[in-house]
Amino acid sequence: MERGLWLLLLLSISIEAMPPTHHLNQSCPYQNQCNPAINWQHIRRLESYVRRDVDPCVDFYAYACGNWRRIHGEGGTATTISEAQINQRFEDLFLRLLQDPRAPEHGYPMQQKLLSHYQSCTALTSPNLRQYLQHLPPLPSLDTSHWMQLVSILGRYGYHDHYVQIEVRHHNISQHMIFIQPHNHILSLNLTREIYEALPQRHLCFHQLKDMFNRLEVHLNRLAKPNIADDSFHNLTLEEIRRRVPELDWLGALKRQLNRSSVNADHSFQVDELSAIRQLILYLNRQDRLLLNLYSLARFLSHLLKLPHNPLGRQSSSPLESSKSLSIACIRHMRRTLYLPMIYAYERVYYAQQRPSDERVIHSVFTELKDQLVQTLDQNNFNLNRGLVEALQTKVLGMRLNVGNVPRNVTEDFFWAADRNWNVGHDFHENHLNSLLYYYSLTAELEDNPDATEKALWYSFNNHSPDLTDNIDATPYFYCLGNIIIIPYSYAQLPFYHSEFWPAMLYGDLANTLGHEMMHAFDTDLVDYDVQGNMRDYSEQLQQQPLYVEAVKCLNDSSVVLNERTSDVSGSRLAFRTYMKDSQSRQSNGRYYFLQFSHFFCGDEGDRYHDMGSTRLNYALSQMPQFAEYFQCARGTPMNSATQCQFW
Ligand SMILES: *[C@@H]1O[C@H](CO)[C@@H](O)[C@H](O)[C@H]1NC(C)=O
Ligand SMILES: *[C@@H]1O[C@H](CO)[C@@H](O)[C@H](O)[C@H]1NC(C)=O
Ligand SMILES: *[C@@H]1O[C@H](CO)[C@@H](O)[C@H](O)[C@H]1NC(C)=O
Ligand SMILES: *[C@@H]1O[C@H](CO)[C@@H](O)[C@H](O)[C@H]1NC(C)=O
Ligand SMILES: *[C@@H]1O[C@H](CO)[C@@H](O)[C@H](O)[C@H]1NC(C)=O
Ligand SMILES: *[C@@H]1O[C@H](CO)[C@@H](O)[C@H](O)[C@H]1NC(C)=O
Ligand SMILES: *[C@@H]1O[C@H](CO)[C@@H](O)[C@H](O)[C@H]1NC(C)=O
Ligand SMILES: [Zn+2]
């Protein structure tokens, strides 16, 4: 938006439309002082989105976000704008360092390697997939080597989708485990010309090879389909696996993929469908080795191209985009594939000076919310047995928070050690492979690390994997396996939050967002995880309580995403209870509390996991009698007519 329009809006608001604010609580909850200018400016911003010709009791979203599109255009939300700012700061940093070889940041751990990776990425001109294969370690002969040899080499790069899947995964708050599963029958290979041309030994023409791959897949899919639809894994030792499926060199495969010199016979694994795995192995052992190995390479290339934000994966064989958008594409790619180095750079260069005040404020609000939730659980509205109530309270008390998602309590040495484990060369393909090798070797080591102190550092944050889908690190989220809430950098800034916000604006988003994420720990999917991230049978116990079943039924409307709705409703109630205890403060602070809450949803079209912002906001507020009270919404108006559903 143009600057002139802003000014016009601000002026017209300040002259005629600003509601009375003389009772606005201007205290500064957890800081010595809160700069009034920051707050007034933010209030003017919130007011600029308000459409006064809309009745807030009819459609609060249309009221609070009515001017959003006019100001920000199509397609964006505060979250996407914030995300773009973070990317821009990375670009600013890299360009500055490239121009100034004497900048002190060059001496930070991992910084040189980040710059080299960035340069190799922005230097890309046209994709050349064969480069990926040329930068793999020397491969065994494709004609004669057993299929598992190649699969376990590709597994080092985190690739594990076909034939037999061996993958190291997060298991609970302090442990990774090795998961073994049959061929992924949901994902099939789309052999493109581009991939075909990158393959070695092409004595078959494109269509012949495509047909042969298709036939192979039909057999694999048939063998891999589970007989019973359950997603439970069995805990087996290596010895048991070897005894039940002697037709594969398990030890060799594990040693190669995990870069270990030995694996104990009593090492335990999480295994799914071992009998299907055996059938697959028996079948594969009879097939043509060259075909199987070519299929592996093709799947691997296809996987690399599909990794989120791989700049090569966007449009095959057409020229890469303009240099500005390639630069941002490279940054997004690096934020995925080099998570730890990138987060460290951002912390050190941009966030460190803001951290102490943010930590104080955000953790204080978090603690208040926890206390409130523990009290609410104590009232035991669902009439649960005492043991379950206590387990759920323990889960709340043990819940952690990580602002910025950085490793906690580490020194610079931790990052120098990480630097040493990561190689960077000159070619993008090589560097991309190196970044994957770096991440997945760390993960493999973690699975076998006996040092509890060192492990605690790795489990104090969520070391995002290169294949993480989008958006998860753009807004705060609850991570069930670690019982931890992650607050990404893109949230720890305006317009969502500022450590110097006055209470209405501080709680309006922060308490609601934290409340929402905390209540994910109690949604219908994630309630089963305990304080340490282990699966329990809490749902089963809850299903036996008619009051609970009734509450879920009340919220479960087939047109919405249930576990978001439950978090919206109970999270916003929790935030409200925590913040506005007395009705006096409600009267004078309600407006900015609710406008700040709404701001997060403005422009949000929803996605696979979330309903539209308007639906979410209006429903959550219609479930909050204090909202109707504050805006004096008469009974029967849309914002004050919903059946009130009880939940946590
Ligand atoms: C202003 O808010 C603070 C923090 O929430 C609270 O402690 C204080 O009592 C409030 N002051 C008034 C006058 O309501
Ligand atoms: C396979 O890839 C080609 C080229 O990228 C694309 O046009 C086609 O739609 C894809 N087919 C499937 C089934 O995904
Ligand atoms: C798996 O079983 C072994 C003993 O057979 C036991 O020590 C280990 O804790 C179990 N692991 C899991 C994940 O249940
Ligand atoms: C594999 O292990 C060896 C010896 O422990 C180590 O020197 C090497 O760096 C490891 N390779 C990777 C890719 O981690
Ligand atoms: C960091 O260390 C301090 C002091 O040793 C400890 O009190 C604190 O709990 C640690 N924080 C985390 C997140 O591990
Ligand atoms: C993590 O899971 C393993 C295997 O199930 C279990 O032995 C261990 O006790 C769990 N850790 C915690 C802290 O609960
Ligand atoms: C919610 O309702 C849908 C049908 O509308 C049902 O399939 C689902 O099991 C319900 N979820 C819960 C947790 O009750
Ligand atoms: Zn959510």
PDB file of C-alpha atoms in Angstrom, residues 24-25 368-369 372 503-505 507-508 511-512 572-595 597 624 626-627 629-631:
ATOM      1  CA  LEU A  24      -7.392   1.948  28.522  1.00  0.00           C
ATOM      2  CA  ASN A  25      -5.061   0.139  30.885  1.00  0.00           C
ATOM      3  CA  GLU A 368      -0.214 -17.596  33.993  1.00  0.00           C
ATOM      4  CA  LEU A 369      -2.043 -19.629  31.378  1.00  0.00           C
ATOM      5  CA  GLN A 372      -5.207 -21.137  35.012  1.00  0.00           C
ATOM      6  CA  PRO A 503      -2.243  -5.581  28.480  1.00  0.00           C
ATOM      7  CA  ALA A 504      -5.150  -5.555  25.998  1.00  0.00           C
ATOM      8  CA  MET A 505      -2.865  -5.987  23.031  1.00  0.00           C
ATOM      9  CA  TYR A 507      -3.020 -10.729  25.799  1.00  0.00           C
ATOM     10  CA  GLY A 508      -5.229 -10.147  22.761  1.00  0.00           C
ATOM     11  CA  ALA A 511      -2.525 -15.291  25.326  1.00  0.00           C
ATOM     12  CA  ASN A 512      -4.983 -16.446  22.698  1.00  0.00           C
ATOM     13  CA  SER A 572      -9.781 -18.323  23.658  1.00  0.00           C
ATOM     14  CA  ARG A 573     -11.774 -19.031  26.799  1.00  0.00           C
ATOM     15  CA  LEU A 574      -8.592 -19.912  28.639  1.00  0.00           C
ATOM     16  CA  ALA A 575      -6.936 -16.697  27.465  1.00  0.00           C
ATOM     17  CA  PHE A 576      -9.906 -14.629  28.501  1.00  0.00           C
ATOM     18  CA  ARG A 577     -10.147 -16.205  31.959  1.00  0.00           C
ATOM     19  CA  THR A 578      -6.446 -15.615  32.446  1.00  0.00           C
ATOM     20  CA  TYR A 579      -6.491 -12.002  31.417  1.00  0.00           C
ATOM     21  CA  MET A 580      -9.771 -10.301  32.185  1.00  0.00           C
ATOM     22  CA  LYS A 581     -10.575 -11.356  35.645  1.00  0.00           C
ATOM     23  CA  ASP A 582     -12.613  -8.321  36.684  1.00  0.00           C
ATOM     24  CA  SER A 583     -15.466  -6.821  34.711  1.00  0.00           C
ATOM     25  CA  GLN A 584     -14.187  -3.280  35.265  1.00  0.00           C
ATOM     26  CA  SER A 585     -11.135  -3.902  33.152  1.00  0.00           C
ATOM     27  CA  ARG A 586     -13.247  -5.683  30.552  1.00  0.00           C
ATOM     28  CA  GLN A 587     -15.262  -2.564  29.888  1.00  0.00           C
ATOM     29  CA  SER A 588     -12.293  -0.378  29.117  1.00  0.00           C
ATOM     30  CA  ASN A 589     -10.002  -2.941  27.472  1.00  0.00           C
ATOM     31  CA  GLY A 590     -12.322  -5.235  25.559  1.00  0.00           C
ATOM     32  CA  ARG A 591     -12.103  -3.410  22.263  1.00  0.00           C
ATOM     33  CA  TYR A 592      -8.369  -3.768  21.725  1.00  0.00           C
ATOM     34  CA  TYR A 593      -8.280  -7.216  23.208  1.00  0.00           C
ATOM     35  CA  PHE A 594     -10.805  -8.444  20.623  1.00  0.00           C
ATOM     36  CA  LEU A 595      -9.391  -6.437  17.723  1.00  0.00           C
ATOM     37  CA  PHE A 597      -7.276 -11.285  18.598  1.00  0.00           C
ATOM     38  CA  MET A 624     -17.656 -16.532  24.499  1.00  0.00           C
ATOM     39  CA  GLN A 626     -18.201 -12.020  27.478  1.00  0.00           C
ATOM     40  CA  PHE A 627     -17.716 -10.976  23.895  1.00  0.00           C
ATOM     41  CA  GLU A 629     -21.594  -8.673  26.677  1.00  0.00           C
ATOM     42  CA  TYR A 630     -18.822  -6.287  25.743  1.00  0.00           C
ATOM     43  CA  PHE A 631     -20.221  -5.436  22.303  1.00  0.00           C
TER      44      PHE A 631
END
